[in-house]
mmCIF file of C-alpha atoms in Angstrom:
data_model
loop_
_atom_site.group_PDB
_atom_site.id
_atom_site.type_symbol
_atom_site.label_atom_id
_atom_site.label_comp_id
_atom_site.label_asym_id
_atom_site.label_seq_id
_atom_site.Cartn_x
_atom_site.Cartn_y
_atom_site.Cartn_z
ATOM 1 C CA MET I 1 6.287 4.605 -22.743
ATOM 2 C CA SER I 2 3.278 6.592 -23.858
ATOM 3 C CA GLY I 3 1.883 9.492 -21.887
ATOM 4 C CA LYS I 4 -1.085 7.483 -20.527
ATOM 5 C CA THR I 5 1.129 4.646 -19.378
ATOM 6 C CA SER I 6 3.567 6.852 -17.496
ATOM 7 C CA GLU I 7 0.668 8.747 -15.968
ATOM 8 C CA TRP I 8 -0.850 5.481 -14.824
ATOM 9 C CA TRP I 9 2.446 4.357 -13.256
ATOM 10 C CA SER I 10 2.897 7.652 -11.456
ATOM 11 C CA TYR I 11 -0.634 7.474 -10.007
ATOM 12 C CA GLY I 12 -0.102 3.821 -9.061
ATOM 13 C CA ILE I 13 3.153 4.569 -7.282
ATOM 14 C CA LEU I 14 1.639 7.589 -5.551
ATOM 15 C CA SER I 15 -1.305 5.613 -4.291
ATOM 16 C CA GLU I 16 0.932 2.810 -2.920
ATOM 17 C CA VAL I 17 3.129 5.332 -1.112
ATOM 18 C CA ALA I 18 0.036 7.021 0.317
ATOM 19 C CA PHE I 19 -1.294 3.598 1.477
ATOM 20 C CA TYR I 20 2.050 2.846 3.180
ATOM 21 C CA VAL I 21 2.064 6.228 4.911
ATOM 22 C CA LEU I 22 -1.522 5.625 6.083
ATOM 23 C CA LEU I 23 -0.488 2.251 7.588
ATOM 24 C CA TYR I 24 2.541 3.853 9.295
ATOM 25 C CA TYR I 25 0.431 6.696 10.676
ATOM 26 C CA GLY I 26 -2.241 4.307 11.929
ATOM 27 C CA GLU I 27 0.350 2.268 13.771
ATOM 28 C CA MET I 28 1.842 5.415 15.242
ATOM 29 C CA LEU I 29 -1.616 6.486 16.517
ATOM 30 C CA LEU I 30 -2.215 3.038 17.994
ATOM 31 C CA LYS I 31 1.222 3.168 19.662
ATOM 32 C CA VAL I 32 2.396 -0.132 18.205
ATOM 33 C CA ASP I 33 5.519 -1.506 19.860
ATOM 34 C CA GLY I 34 8.508 -2.261 17.662
ATOM 35 C CA ASN I 35 9.863 -0.788 14.457
ATOM 36 C CA LEU I 36 6.982 1.002 12.716
ATOM 37 C CA TRP I 37 8.735 1.118 9.325
ATOM 38 C CA TRP I 38 9.088 -2.693 9.183
ATOM 39 C CA SER I 39 5.647 -3.486 10.600
ATOM 40 C CA ALA I 40 3.980 -1.051 8.184
ATOM 41 C CA LEU I 41 5.964 -2.661 5.356
ATOM 42 C CA VAL I 42 4.785 -6.147 6.380
ATOM 43 C CA LEU I 43 1.161 -4.950 6.511
ATOM 44 C CA TRP I 44 1.545 -3.249 3.135
ATOM 45 C CA VAL I 45 2.912 -6.406 1.518
ATOM 46 C CA LEU I 46 0.208 -8.617 3.054
ATOM 47 C CA ALA I 47 -2.575 -6.257 1.973
ATOM 48 C CA ASN I 48 -1.241 -6.204 -1.596
ATOM 49 C CA ILE I 49 -0.932 -9.966 -1.656
ATOM 50 C CA ALA I 50 -4.531 -10.266 -0.420
ATOM 51 C CA ILE I 51 -5.789 -7.933 -3.132
ATOM 52 C CA LEU I 52 -3.922 -9.762 -5.860
ATOM 53 C CA SER I 53 -4.630 -13.337 -4.782
ATOM 54 C CA CYS I 54 -8.211 -13.165 -3.522
ATOM 55 C CA PRO I 55 -10.769 -13.072 -6.346
ATOM 56 C CA MET I 56 -13.324 -11.285 -4.184
ATOM 57 C CA LEU I 57 -10.973 -8.463 -3.218
ATOM 58 C CA ARG I 58 -9.571 -8.221 -6.738
ATOM 59 C CA LYS I 59 -13.099 -7.766 -8.117
ATOM 60 C CA CYS I 60 -13.826 -4.961 -5.656
ATOM 61 C CA SER I 61 -10.560 -3.145 -6.247
ATOM 62 C CA LYS I 62 -11.087 -2.654 -9.992
#
């Protein structure tokens, strides 16, 4: 992999981890019942699916 590609991947992974942590922290502040790790994971997956599958959200995220 070239330097730009590996840099892009590292920023992409870092931003996804930060988004997951934000979801987890938001659920913790809202005192969500249940397992916060799993519920944050479900929200993370659903948000990523929405961004990838919805043309309007995909256009805004680029």
